[in-house]
Amino acid sequence: MKRREFVKTVILTLLVISSVILASKIWFTEELWSGGYNSFSYKSAFFSGISSWFRGETSAKALDYNQIFFPKQLMLTHSETVILLNPTDNSYNKIGEDIKQILGEMFEEFSVAEITQNELEKACKTTSVFVDFYNNTSFKMLGDYFGAKNSGEAAEIANIRQLLISSEEPAIYARNNQSGKIYKVTFNSDMTALNEKIISAAKSKGEGQKLYSYAFENGFDVPPEDPDAPKKMLLDSYIIINISGESVPKIETESLIFERNADTDSAFLEIFDMDLNTSRPFSETDGTVNYIENYAKLRINSNGLFEYDSLDAGKGPELGEGLTSDYDIIKKAGEFLEKVNAINTLPEGNNYVFNRLEKKENRYEIYFDLTYNGIPVILNRASGTESNIKITVDGTKITSYKQNFIACRDAGGDFEIKNMITALDDFYSIYDTKSVENVKISDMYNTYYYNPENKDMSVIWVVSLSNNEHVIVR
Amino acid sequence: MKKVLKVTALTLVIVVVMSLCAFAAPDSLPLEVYGNANGILTVTNPASASISSYDRQHNISGYAAEGATVSIYAAYGDKYSAIKRFTVGASGVFVQPVTLTRGRNDLLIRADINGQVQYVKRTVNVLSINFFNLLKGFNLY
C-alpha cells in the first residue's frame, strides 16, 4: 500500500514538473496574444541573464574602438617630412592609441567653428596626423562610443571620412563630404605625447623623396586653368597620392567550419534561437547542411558560407532593446557577431571591422569586413563585391545573417601592389570616364580580393566614385 | 641593281635614325625653346609660373596626352638638362618627385607625342631655413 502511494507521488510529481516545463516553454516562446504579442518574452532576457550567470557565461564581447573606427592609413606630417603608416606598421597602433585618448578628451568639452578649405589646407602642413578611414563616420557616432553627452552639439559634423589632428594645438579638423562644410573643433588636451611621436617618426625617416602628398597639393582636385587641357576626372582634395611601390604578404584562406559537428551546429542554432531537437535537418551531396524550423532556416554551406534567414520579419534573434542610435545598432550587431564567431575562434592576424550601416526605413543592414594584418579581405561574387559579414535587422530582430567562415594565413612571398598612378591608368582603361559628368574619384585604396568559387586571392585597387560606384582595378 | 639596293638601304637607315632623333626628347635643350602644340601638357604642381617653397623635395604633377613622353629638365648654366623622363598612361596623370637645390630652380617640362611638342616652364625658389623662419606665414603652395 505504502509502495503504491509512493509510486503515485512520483508520477504526480513528474507530471507537475513536466507541465511547468511545457507551460513555461509556451509562455516564453509562443505567440499568446493576437499580433504575435507575448509579454512574457520581454522578461526572458532577465531569466536568461540569471541562467547564464549560473552557467558561468560572460556577457557578449563588445567591438574595440579600432574595429569600429578603422583607419586605412595615418599620414604624419612634420615640417618637410611626410610619413604614411599602414595597419601593418608598428607605430600605427601606438599613434592610434593616442588618437583614441585625444578624441575621448575632446568630447569632454569642445567648441566648433566653420572654416574655409584654405585654412584646412594650411593645417595639413602643420605637425599633424591625418586619419584616413575606409568609410564615412560622424562625430555623433564617435561621441556615442565615448559615452559623450554633448556629441549632439556637433551633429552637423557627419559624413566624414578623414580627420586631421593638429598636434601643435589641440584642434581637430573634419569635412562633411555631403555638405562640403569644413569644421575646426578646439578643445583642451595635452598633445605632447602625440607631438613627440610624430617628430620622432619624422626624424627617424630623415630627408627623402616626397612619396606621399594630398591630391590638392598636386592640383588634381580642381579643373586645370588651361582651356586646351584634356578633361579629366577630378580627385577628392584629400585623397593621399602614394607614388611608392609597395607590397603586402601573399595570403591564402582556410575554412573555419571544416571541423563542424553536432555540438558546433547546436551552438549555432542556439544563438539563432533555433533548436537542434525540433529543427528538420537535411544534407546535400556536397556536404552542405540545412536546418529548417517553422520560421527560420539555417544553412551551413560546405564552402564556408553560413546563412541564417528568418522566414517571418517578426521572428529572429532579438538584437536588444533601446536601439536609439547608429552606434547602438553597430555595437549590438558587433556583440552578436562576436557571439557567433566565438564558436570558431579566428586565428592570429585575423579580425573583423565595421564597414558600413545602411538604413532602409525600419531595416538596417550592417556590414563587417574580415581583415588580415589590418588589410580588408573583400569577397568577389558573381553579383559584385561583398563584405564578409552582412547582418540584417528588422526593428530589433535579426532577420538575416550571412558570413563566409574563412580566415587567412600567410602563403609565403609577397603580392606586389601597383603604383597608384598605374592603378589610375588602369582605371581609365576599363572605365568610360567620359560617360559620367560631375563625378569625382572620392577614394582609392588597396584590399585583398578573394573569390570563394575558385579560391583565388589577389590584391586590388578599389576606385570609389562620388556616384557611389566602386570600380575594381586588378 | 646592287647599287640601287645599297642606296635604298642606306636611305632607309638614314630616314629611320633621323626620325628617331627627331622624336626622342633630347638630353639637353637651350634656354629658349618653342613647342608646336597645345593641349597635350598641363602642369598642375607647381600651379603657377613661379612659386616659393621651403621644401627641397617637390612633386612635379599634371596631365599629359595618353602615350606622351614627358621630360623634366632643370636649368644648369646656359642650358636645360634632363633629370626625369617617363611615358604617360591612359589617365594622363603624372606625379614625379624631384630633389631641388636651395635657391632658384628653373624647370622645363616637355611633352611630345607623334611629333607634337609642348613646353611648360616653372620656377621654384627653395627658401633656406632662415628664410622659412622669416616668412612663416607665407603661402607655400
Coordinates of C-alpha atoms in Angstrom, one line a residue:
Chain A
M1 CA 0.0 0.0 0.0
K2 CA 2.8 2.3 1.0
R3 CA 4.7 1.4 -2.1
R4 CA 1.7 2.2 -4.3
E5 CA 1.3 5.6 -2.6
F6 CA 5.0 6.3 -3.3
V7 CA 4.7 5.4 -7.0
K8 CA 1.6 7.7 -7.3
T9 CA 3.5 10.5 -5.6
V10 CA 6.4 10.1 -8.0
I11 CA 4.2 10.1 -11.1
L12 CA 2.3 13.1 -9.8
T13 CA 5.5 15.0 -9.1
L14 CA 6.8 14.2 -12.6
L15 CA 3.5 15.3 -14.2
V16 CA 3.6 18.6 -12.3
I17 CA 7.3 19.2 -13.3
S18 CA 6.6 18.4 -16.9
S19 CA 3.5 20.6 -17.0
V20 CA 5.6 23.5 -15.6
I21 CA 8.4 23.0 -18.1
L22 CA 6.0 22.7 -21.1
A23 CA 3.9 25.7 -19.9
S24 CA 7.0 27.9 -19.5
K25 CA 8.1 26.9 -23.0
I26 CA 4.8 28.1 -24.4
W27 CA 4.7 31.2 -22.2
F28 CA 8.2 32.4 -23.3
T29 CA 8.3 31.4 -26.9
E30 CA 4.8 31.2 -28.4
E31 CA 2.5 34.0 -29.6
L32 CA -0.1 34.1 -26.8
W33 CA -1.9 37.1 -28.0
S34 CA -3.1 38.3 -31.4
G35 CA -0.4 40.0 -33.5
G36 CA 2.3 37.8 -32.0
Y37 CA 2.5 39.8 -28.8
N38 CA 3.8 38.0 -25.7
S39 CA 4.5 40.0 -22.6
F40 CA 6.5 37.1 -21.0
S41 CA 9.1 37.1 -23.7
Y42 CA 10.2 40.6 -22.6
K43 CA 11.2 39.1 -19.3
S44 CA 13.1 36.2 -21.0
A45 CA 16.3 38.3 -21.2
F46 CA 16.1 38.7 -17.4
F47 CA 15.8 34.9 -16.9
S48 CA 18.4 34.0 -19.5
G49 CA 20.7 36.5 -17.7
I50 CA 20.3 34.7 -14.5
S51 CA 20.7 31.3 -16.1
S52 CA 23.8 32.4 -18.0
W53 CA 25.3 33.7 -14.7
F54 CA 24.8 30.2 -13.2
R55 CA 26.4 28.6 -16.2
G56 CA 29.4 30.9 -15.9
E57 CA 28.9 32.7 -19.2
T58 CA 30.2 36.1 -19.6
S59 CA 28.4 38.9 -21.4
A60 CA 28.9 39.3 -25.2
K61 CA 32.2 40.8 -26.1
A62 CA 32.0 44.4 -27.5
L63 CA 33.9 45.6 -30.5
D64 CA 37.0 47.5 -29.8
Y65 CA 37.4 51.2 -30.9
N66 CA 39.7 50.1 -33.7
Q67 CA 37.1 47.7 -35.0
I68 CA 34.5 50.4 -35.5
F69 CA 36.7 53.4 -36.4
F70 CA 39.3 51.7 -38.5
P71 CA 41.6 54.0 -40.4
K72 CA 43.2 52.5 -43.6
Q73 CA 46.2 54.8 -43.1
L74 CA 47.6 57.5 -40.9
M75 CA 49.7 60.3 -42.5
L76 CA 52.1 62.0 -40.2
T77 CA 53.4 65.5 -41.2
H78 CA 56.2 67.4 -39.5
S79 CA 58.0 70.2 -41.2
E80 CA 59.1 68.9 -44.6
T81 CA 58.7 65.2 -43.7
V82 CA 55.6 63.1 -44.5
I83 CA 55.2 59.5 -43.3
L84 CA 52.5 57.1 -44.2
L85 CA 51.5 54.4 -41.7
N86 CA 49.5 51.4 -42.6
P87 CA 48.0 49.0 -40.1
T88 CA 51.0 46.7 -40.6
D89 CA 53.4 49.4 -39.3
N90 CA 54.4 49.2 -35.6
S91 CA 53.7 52.9 -35.0
Y92 CA 50.2 52.6 -36.3
N93 CA 48.7 51.2 -33.1
K94 CA 50.8 53.4 -30.9
I95 CA 49.6 56.6 -32.7
G96 CA 46.1 55.1 -32.8
E97 CA 46.0 54.8 -29.0
D98 CA 47.0 58.5 -28.7
I99 CA 44.2 59.4 -31.2
K100 CA 41.7 57.4 -29.2
Q101 CA 42.7 59.2 -26.0
I102 CA 42.6 62.6 -27.6
L103 CA 39.2 62.0 -29.1
G104 CA 37.9 60.9 -25.7
E105 CA 39.2 64.0 -24.1
M106 CA 37.8 66.2 -26.8
F107 CA 34.3 65.0 -26.1
E108 CA 34.5 66.3 -22.5
E109 CA 34.3 69.9 -23.8
F110 CA 34.8 71.4 -27.2
S111 CA 33.8 74.2 -29.5
V112 CA 33.1 74.1 -33.2
A113 CA 33.9 76.7 -35.9
E114 CA 33.3 76.5 -39.6
I115 CA 36.5 77.3 -41.6
T116 CA 37.5 77.6 -45.2
Q117 CA 39.3 74.9 -47.4
N118 CA 42.3 77.2 -47.5
E119 CA 42.5 77.1 -43.7
L120 CA 42.3 73.3 -43.7
E121 CA 45.0 73.0 -46.4
K122 CA 47.3 75.2 -44.2
A123 CA 46.5 73.0 -41.2
C124 CA 47.6 69.9 -43.3
K125 CA 51.1 71.4 -43.4
T126 CA 51.4 71.7 -39.6
T127 CA 52.7 69.0 -37.3
S128 CA 49.7 66.7 -37.5
V129 CA 48.3 63.3 -38.1
F130 CA 45.8 62.7 -40.9
V131 CA 43.4 59.9 -40.1
D132 CA 42.0 58.3 -43.3
F133 CA 39.0 56.0 -42.8
Y134 CA 37.6 53.4 -45.2
N135 CA 34.1 54.7 -44.8
N136 CA 32.1 57.7 -43.5
T137 CA 31.7 58.2 -39.8
S138 CA 30.3 61.0 -37.7
F139 CA 31.0 63.0 -34.6
K140 CA 27.7 61.7 -33.2
M141 CA 28.9 58.1 -33.6
L142 CA 32.3 58.9 -32.2
G143 CA 30.7 60.7 -29.3
D144 CA 28.3 57.8 -28.6
Y145 CA 31.3 55.4 -28.5
F146 CA 33.0 57.6 -25.8
G147 CA 29.7 58.0 -24.0
A148 CA 29.7 61.8 -24.6
K149 CA 26.5 63.6 -23.7
N150 CA 27.4 66.6 -25.9
S151 CA 28.1 64.8 -29.2
G152 CA 24.7 66.2 -30.5
E153 CA 26.3 69.7 -30.5
A154 CA 28.5 68.6 -33.4
A155 CA 25.7 66.7 -35.2
E156 CA 26.5 68.6 -38.5
I157 CA 30.0 67.0 -38.4
A158 CA 28.7 63.9 -40.2
N159 CA 29.7 62.0 -43.4
I160 CA 33.4 62.4 -42.5
R161 CA 36.0 60.1 -43.9
Q162 CA 39.1 61.9 -42.7
L163 CA 40.2 63.7 -39.5
L164 CA 43.2 66.0 -39.3
I165 CA 44.5 66.2 -35.7
S166 CA 46.9 69.0 -35.3
S167 CA 49.4 68.3 -32.5
E168 CA 50.6 71.9 -32.5
E169 CA 47.4 73.0 -30.9
P170 CA 44.5 70.9 -29.6
A171 CA 42.4 71.0 -32.7
I172 CA 40.7 68.5 -34.9
Y173 CA 39.6 69.3 -38.5
A174 CA 36.8 67.5 -40.3
R175 CA 34.9 67.9 -43.5
N176 CA 31.3 66.9 -44.2
N177 CA 31.6 65.1 -47.5
Q178 CA 27.9 65.8 -48.4
S179 CA 27.7 69.5 -47.5
G180 CA 31.3 70.2 -48.2
K181 CA 31.5 72.3 -45.0
I182 CA 34.8 72.1 -43.0
Y183 CA 34.9 72.4 -39.2
K184 CA 37.6 73.1 -36.7
V185 CA 37.0 71.6 -33.3
T186 CA 39.0 73.1 -30.5
F187 CA 39.3 71.6 -27.0
N188 CA 41.6 71.2 -24.1
S189 CA 44.0 68.3 -24.2
D190 CA 47.7 67.6 -23.7
M191 CA 49.0 66.9 -27.2
T192 CA 52.6 66.4 -26.1
A193 CA 52.7 62.6 -26.4
L194 CA 51.3 62.6 -30.0
N195 CA 53.5 65.6 -31.0
E196 CA 56.6 63.8 -29.7
K197 CA 55.7 60.6 -31.6
I198 CA 55.2 62.5 -34.9
I199 CA 58.5 64.4 -34.5
S200 CA 60.4 61.2 -33.5
A201 CA 59.0 59.3 -36.5
A202 CA 59.9 62.3 -38.8
K203 CA 63.5 62.4 -37.5
S204 CA 64.0 58.7 -37.9
K205 CA 62.9 58.9 -41.5
G206 CA 65.1 61.8 -42.5
E207 CA 65.2 63.5 -45.8
G208 CA 63.9 61.6 -48.8
Q209 CA 61.7 61.8 -51.9
K210 CA 58.2 63.1 -51.5
L211 CA 56.3 59.9 -52.0
Y212 CA 53.0 60.9 -50.3
S213 CA 51.0 64.0 -50.8
Y214 CA 47.4 65.2 -50.8
A215 CA 45.5 65.5 -54.1
F216 CA 45.1 69.2 -53.6
E217 CA 48.8 69.7 -53.4
N218 CA 49.1 68.2 -56.9
G219 CA 46.2 70.2 -58.2
F220 CA 44.2 67.1 -59.1
D221 CA 41.1 68.4 -57.2
V222 CA 40.3 71.4 -59.4
P223 CA 39.8 71.7 -63.2
P224 CA 43.0 73.0 -65.0
E225 CA 43.0 76.6 -65.9
D226 CA 44.3 75.8 -69.4
P227 CA 41.2 75.7 -71.6
D228 CA 43.0 73.4 -74.1
A229 CA 43.8 70.8 -71.3
P230 CA 42.1 67.4 -71.7
K231 CA 39.1 66.9 -69.4
K232 CA 40.0 64.6 -66.6
M233 CA 38.1 63.1 -63.7
L234 CA 38.9 65.2 -60.6
L235 CA 40.1 63.7 -57.4
D236 CA 38.8 64.4 -53.9
S237 CA 41.1 67.1 -52.4
Y238 CA 42.2 64.8 -49.5
I239 CA 43.0 61.6 -51.3
I240 CA 46.5 60.7 -50.4
I241 CA 48.6 60.3 -53.6
N242 CA 51.0 57.5 -52.9
I243 CA 53.7 57.0 -55.6
S244 CA 55.8 54.5 -53.7
G245 CA 55.7 50.9 -55.0
E246 CA 54.6 48.6 -52.2
S247 CA 53.9 45.0 -51.5
V248 CA 51.8 43.0 -49.0
P249 CA 52.3 39.5 -47.8
K250 CA 50.8 36.8 -50.1
I251 CA 48.0 35.1 -48.2
E252 CA 45.6 32.2 -48.6
T253 CA 42.4 31.2 -46.9
E254 CA 41.3 28.4 -44.7
S255 CA 37.8 27.3 -43.8
L256 CA 36.7 27.8 -40.2
I257 CA 33.9 25.3 -40.2
F258 CA 35.7 22.2 -41.5
E259 CA 35.5 20.7 -38.0
R260 CA 31.8 21.0 -37.9
N261 CA 29.9 18.6 -35.6
A262 CA 26.6 18.3 -33.7
D263 CA 28.0 20.4 -30.9
T264 CA 29.0 23.3 -33.1
D265 CA 25.8 23.1 -35.1
S266 CA 23.8 23.1 -31.8
A267 CA 25.7 26.1 -30.6
F268 CA 25.0 28.0 -33.9
L269 CA 21.3 27.0 -33.7
E270 CA 21.1 28.2 -30.0
I271 CA 22.5 31.6 -30.9
F272 CA 19.9 32.0 -33.6
D273 CA 17.0 30.8 -31.3
M274 CA 16.7 27.5 -33.1
D275 CA 16.7 24.1 -31.6
L276 CA 18.7 21.0 -32.8
N277 CA 15.9 18.7 -31.5
T278 CA 13.0 20.4 -33.2
S279 CA 14.5 21.7 -36.4
R280 CA 14.5 19.5 -39.5
P281 CA 18.0 18.9 -40.8
F282 CA 18.8 17.7 -44.3
S283 CA 22.2 17.4 -46.0
E284 CA 23.1 18.0 -49.6
T285 CA 25.6 15.9 -51.7
D286 CA 28.4 18.5 -51.3
G287 CA 28.2 18.4 -47.5
T288 CA 26.0 21.5 -47.1
V289 CA 23.7 21.1 -44.1
N290 CA 20.3 22.8 -43.8
Y291 CA 18.3 23.2 -40.6
I292 CA 14.7 24.3 -41.1
E293 CA 12.1 25.4 -38.5
N294 CA 8.7 27.0 -38.9
Y295 CA 10.1 30.5 -39.0
A296 CA 13.8 30.1 -39.7
K297 CA 16.3 28.5 -41.9
L298 CA 20.0 28.0 -41.2
R299 CA 22.3 26.8 -44.0
I300 CA 25.9 25.8 -43.5
N301 CA 27.5 25.5 -46.9
S302 CA 30.4 23.2 -47.5
N303 CA 32.4 26.2 -48.9
G304 CA 32.2 28.0 -45.6
L305 CA 29.2 30.3 -46.4
F306 CA 26.9 30.4 -43.3
E307 CA 23.4 31.8 -43.9
Y308 CA 20.6 32.4 -41.5
D309 CA 17.2 33.7 -42.7
S310 CA 14.1 34.3 -40.7
L311 CA 11.1 33.4 -42.7
D312 CA 8.9 36.0 -40.9
A313 CA 10.0 39.6 -40.4
G314 CA 8.7 39.5 -36.8
K315 CA 10.9 36.4 -35.9
G316 CA 14.6 36.1 -35.3
P317 CA 17.1 36.6 -32.5
E318 CA 16.5 39.8 -30.6
L319 CA 19.3 42.3 -31.1
G320 CA 18.4 44.2 -28.0
E321 CA 16.2 47.0 -26.7
G322 CA 16.8 50.7 -26.7
L323 CA 18.4 50.9 -30.2
T324 CA 18.3 54.6 -30.4
S325 CA 21.4 55.5 -32.4
D326 CA 23.5 54.1 -35.3
Y327 CA 26.2 53.4 -32.7
D328 CA 23.8 51.3 -30.6
I329 CA 22.9 49.2 -33.7
I330 CA 26.5 48.7 -34.7
K331 CA 27.5 47.9 -31.1
K332 CA 24.8 45.3 -30.7
A333 CA 25.4 43.8 -34.1
G334 CA 29.1 43.6 -33.2
E335 CA 28.3 41.8 -30.0
F336 CA 26.1 39.3 -31.9
L337 CA 28.9 38.8 -34.4
E338 CA 31.4 38.2 -31.6
K339 CA 29.0 35.6 -30.1
V340 CA 28.7 33.7 -33.4
N341 CA 32.4 33.9 -34.0
A342 CA 33.3 32.7 -30.5
I343 CA 32.3 29.2 -31.8
N344 CA 35.1 29.2 -34.3
T345 CA 38.0 31.3 -33.0
L346 CA 39.7 33.5 -35.5
P347 CA 43.4 32.7 -35.9
E348 CA 46.0 35.3 -35.1
G349 CA 46.2 38.2 -37.5
N350 CA 42.5 37.9 -38.5
N351 CA 40.0 40.4 -37.2
Y352 CA 36.5 41.8 -38.0
V353 CA 36.0 45.5 -38.6
F354 CA 32.8 47.5 -39.1
N355 CA 32.4 48.5 -42.8
R356 CA 29.1 50.4 -43.1
L357 CA 25.5 50.7 -41.9
E358 CA 22.7 51.1 -44.5
K359 CA 19.3 52.2 -43.3
K360 CA 16.0 51.5 -45.2
E361 CA 13.1 52.7 -43.1
N362 CA 12.9 50.2 -40.2
R363 CA 15.5 47.9 -41.6
Y364 CA 19.3 48.1 -41.0
E365 CA 22.0 46.3 -42.9
I366 CA 25.3 46.2 -41.1
Y367 CA 28.4 45.1 -42.9
F368 CA 31.6 43.9 -41.4
D369 CA 34.9 43.0 -43.2
L370 CA 37.4 40.4 -42.4
T371 CA 40.9 41.9 -42.1
Y372 CA 44.2 40.1 -42.2
N373 CA 47.1 42.1 -40.7
G374 CA 44.9 45.2 -41.0
I375 CA 44.0 44.8 -44.7
P376 CA 40.4 44.1 -45.6
V377 CA 39.6 40.9 -47.5
I378 CA 36.7 41.7 -49.9
L379 CA 34.8 38.9 -51.4
N380 CA 34.4 38.6 -55.2
R381 CA 30.9 37.3 -56.0
A382 CA 29.1 36.9 -59.3
S383 CA 26.7 39.7 -58.1
G384 CA 29.6 42.0 -57.3
T385 CA 31.8 42.6 -54.3
E386 CA 30.7 41.7 -50.8
S387 CA 31.7 42.3 -47.3
N388 CA 32.4 39.1 -45.3
I389 CA 29.6 39.6 -42.9
K390 CA 26.1 41.1 -43.5
I391 CA 23.6 41.3 -40.7
T392 CA 20.1 42.5 -41.5
V393 CA 18.0 43.8 -38.6
D394 CA 14.2 44.5 -38.9
G395 CA 13.1 46.6 -36.0
T396 CA 15.0 44.9 -33.2
K397 CA 15.1 41.3 -34.7
I398 CA 18.0 39.8 -36.7
T399 CA 16.2 38.5 -39.8
S400 CA 19.3 37.6 -41.8
Y401 CA 22.9 36.8 -41.1
K402 CA 25.4 35.9 -43.7
Q403 CA 29.1 35.2 -43.2
N404 CA 31.8 33.4 -45.1
F405 CA 33.5 31.4 -42.4
I406 CA 37.1 31.8 -43.7
A407 CA 40.3 33.0 -42.1
C408 CA 43.6 34.0 -43.7
R409 CA 47.1 32.9 -43.2
D410 CA 50.5 33.7 -44.8
A411 CA 51.2 31.8 -48.0
G412 CA 54.8 32.9 -48.3
G413 CA 56.0 35.6 -50.7
D414 CA 54.5 38.9 -51.5
F415 CA 51.8 40.5 -53.7
E416 CA 53.3 43.5 -55.5
I417 CA 50.9 46.4 -55.4
K418 CA 50.6 48.6 -58.4
N419 CA 51.7 52.2 -58.1
M420 CA 48.7 54.5 -57.5
I421 CA 49.3 56.3 -60.9
T422 CA 49.5 53.0 -62.7
A423 CA 46.2 52.0 -61.0
L424 CA 44.7 55.3 -62.2
D425 CA 45.9 54.4 -65.7
D426 CA 44.2 51.0 -65.5
F427 CA 41.0 52.6 -64.2
Y428 CA 40.9 54.9 -67.2
S429 CA 41.4 51.8 -69.4
I430 CA 38.4 50.0 -68.0
Y431 CA 36.0 52.8 -67.1
D432 CA 34.5 55.2 -69.5
T433 CA 35.1 58.4 -67.6
K434 CA 33.5 60.5 -70.4
S435 CA 30.1 58.7 -69.9
V436 CA 29.7 60.3 -66.5
E437 CA 29.6 64.0 -65.7
N438 CA 30.4 65.8 -62.5
V439 CA 31.6 62.5 -61.0
K440 CA 34.8 62.7 -58.9
I441 CA 37.1 60.0 -57.6
S442 CA 36.3 60.1 -53.9
D443 CA 38.8 57.5 -52.7
M444 CA 41.4 54.9 -53.8
Y445 CA 42.7 52.1 -51.6
N446 CA 44.0 48.5 -51.7
T447 CA 42.3 45.4 -50.4
Y448 CA 42.8 41.7 -50.6
Y449 CA 40.3 40.3 -53.1
Y450 CA 39.1 36.7 -52.6
N451 CA 37.0 34.6 -55.0
P452 CA 35.3 31.8 -52.9
E453 CA 34.4 29.9 -56.1
N454 CA 37.9 29.3 -57.3
K455 CA 39.7 30.2 -54.0
D456 CA 41.8 32.8 -55.9
M457 CA 43.3 35.6 -53.7
S458 CA 44.8 38.8 -55.1
V459 CA 45.4 42.4 -54.3
I460 CA 43.3 45.0 -56.0
W461 CA 42.8 48.8 -56.0
V462 CA 39.3 50.0 -55.3
V463 CA 38.4 53.3 -57.0
S464 CA 35.4 54.8 -55.3
L465 CA 33.4 57.4 -57.2
S466 CA 31.2 60.1 -55.9
N467 CA 28.2 58.4 -57.6
N468 CA 28.7 55.5 -55.1
E469 CA 30.2 53.3 -57.7
H470 CA 33.2 51.2 -56.7
V471 CA 35.5 50.1 -59.6
I472 CA 37.8 47.2 -59.1
V473 CA 41.2 47.6 -60.6
R474 CA 43.3 44.4 -60.7
Chain B
M1 CA 70.9 46.7 -109.4
K2 CA 73.2 46.1 -106.4
K3 CA 74.0 49.8 -106.3
V4 CA 70.3 50.7 -106.2
L5 CA 69.7 48.3 -103.4
K6 CA 72.6 49.7 -101.4
V7 CA 71.4 53.3 -101.9
T8 CA 67.9 52.3 -100.9
A9 CA 69.0 50.5 -97.7
L10 CA 71.3 53.4 -96.8
T11 CA 68.5 55.9 -97.3
L12 CA 66.1 53.8 -95.2
V13 CA 68.6 53.7 -92.4
I14 CA 69.2 57.4 -92.5
V15 CA 65.5 58.1 -92.5
V16 CA 64.8 55.8 -89.6
V17 CA 67.8 57.1 -87.5
M18 CA 66.8 60.7 -88.3
S19 CA 63.2 60.2 -87.4
L20 CA 64.2 58.6 -84.1
C21 CA 66.5 61.6 -83.3
A22 CA 63.7 64.0 -84.2
F23 CA 61.1 62.3 -81.9
A24 CA 63.2 61.4 -78.9
A25 CA 63.4 64.0 -76.3
P26 CA 66.9 65.5 -76.2
D27 CA 69.0 65.2 -73.0
S28 CA 69.7 68.9 -73.1
L29 CA 67.9 72.0 -74.5
P30 CA 68.7 75.6 -74.9
L31 CA 67.1 78.1 -72.5
E32 CA 64.8 79.4 -75.2
V33 CA 62.6 76.6 -76.7
Y34 CA 59.3 76.7 -78.6
G35 CA 56.8 73.9 -79.0
N36 CA 54.5 73.3 -81.9
A37 CA 51.3 72.1 -80.0
N38 CA 48.9 73.0 -77.2
G39 CA 46.6 70.8 -75.0
I40 CA 49.0 67.9 -74.7
L41 CA 50.6 69.1 -71.4
T42 CA 49.1 70.7 -68.2
V43 CA 51.3 71.2 -65.2
T44 CA 49.2 71.5 -62.0
N45 CA 52.0 71.4 -59.5
P46 CA 53.7 73.9 -59.4
A47 CA 50.4 75.5 -60.3
S48 CA 51.8 78.9 -61.3
A49 CA 54.9 80.0 -63.2
S50 CA 56.9 80.8 -60.1
I51 CA 56.4 79.6 -56.5
S52 CA 58.4 79.6 -53.3
S53 CA 58.9 76.6 -51.1
Y54 CA 61.0 75.6 -48.1
D55 CA 60.9 72.0 -49.2
R56 CA 63.8 70.7 -51.4
Q57 CA 61.7 67.6 -52.2
H58 CA 59.0 68.6 -54.6
N59 CA 56.5 66.8 -56.9
I60 CA 56.0 67.8 -60.5
S61 CA 52.4 66.9 -61.3
G62 CA 50.0 67.3 -64.1
Y63 CA 48.2 65.8 -67.1
A64 CA 49.6 64.9 -70.5
A65 CA 48.1 63.2 -73.6
E66 CA 48.0 59.4 -73.3
G67 CA 51.2 57.9 -74.5
A68 CA 53.1 61.1 -74.5
T69 CA 56.8 61.1 -73.3
V70 CA 57.2 63.7 -70.6
S71 CA 60.7 65.0 -69.7
I72 CA 61.6 67.2 -66.8
Y73 CA 64.6 69.5 -67.3
A74 CA 66.5 71.7 -64.8
A75 CA 68.4 74.8 -65.9
Y76 CA 72.2 74.5 -65.3
G77 CA 74.2 77.4 -66.7
D78 CA 73.1 78.2 -70.3
K79 CA 71.1 75.1 -70.9
Y80 CA 68.4 72.8 -69.6
S81 CA 69.5 69.2 -68.7
A82 CA 67.0 66.3 -68.5
I83 CA 66.5 65.0 -64.9
K84 CA 63.4 62.7 -65.5
R85 CA 61.8 61.1 -68.4
F86 CA 58.7 58.8 -68.5
T87 CA 55.7 57.8 -70.6
V88 CA 52.2 58.8 -69.5
G89 CA 49.5 56.2 -69.2
A90 CA 45.8 56.1 -70.0
S91 CA 44.8 58.5 -67.2
G92 CA 47.3 61.1 -68.4
V93 CA 48.1 61.8 -64.8
F94 CA 51.7 62.1 -63.7
V95 CA 53.4 62.8 -60.4
Q96 CA 57.2 62.8 -60.4
P97 CA 59.3 63.6 -57.3
V98 CA 62.3 65.8 -57.9
T99 CA 65.0 67.0 -55.5
L100 CA 65.7 70.7 -55.9
T101 CA 68.6 72.8 -54.8
R102 CA 68.3 75.7 -52.3
G103 CA 67.7 78.9 -54.1
R104 CA 66.3 79.4 -57.6
N105 CA 65.3 76.2 -59.7
D106 CA 64.3 76.8 -63.3
L107 CA 62.4 73.8 -64.6
L108 CA 61.2 73.0 -68.0
I109 CA 58.6 70.3 -68.6
R110 CA 58.3 68.9 -72.1
A111 CA 55.6 66.6 -73.6
D112 CA 56.0 65.1 -77.0
I113 CA 53.8 62.7 -78.9
N114 CA 53.6 62.0 -82.7
G115 CA 55.9 64.9 -83.5
Q116 CA 53.8 67.3 -81.4
V117 CA 55.8 69.1 -78.7
Q118 CA 54.7 71.3 -75.8
Y119 CA 56.8 73.1 -73.2
V120 CA 55.8 74.5 -69.8
K121 CA 58.3 76.5 -67.7
R122 CA 58.2 76.6 -63.9
T123 CA 60.4 78.3 -61.3
V124 CA 60.6 77.0 -57.7
N125 CA 62.5 79.1 -55.2
V126 CA 63.6 76.9 -52.4
L127 CA 64.0 79.0 -49.3
S128 CA 66.6 78.4 -46.7
I129 CA 65.5 77.5 -43.1
N130 CA 66.4 81.1 -42.1
F131 CA 64.1 82.4 -44.8
F132 CA 61.5 80.0 -43.6
N133 CA 61.6 81.4 -40.1
L134 CA 61.2 84.9 -41.5
L135 CA 58.4 84.0 -43.9
K136 CA 56.5 81.6 -41.7
G137 CA 53.1 82.9 -42.8
F138 CA 54.0 82.7 -46.5
N139 CA 51.6 80.7 -48.7
L140 CA 53.8 77.9 -49.9
Y141 CA 51.7 76.1 -52.5

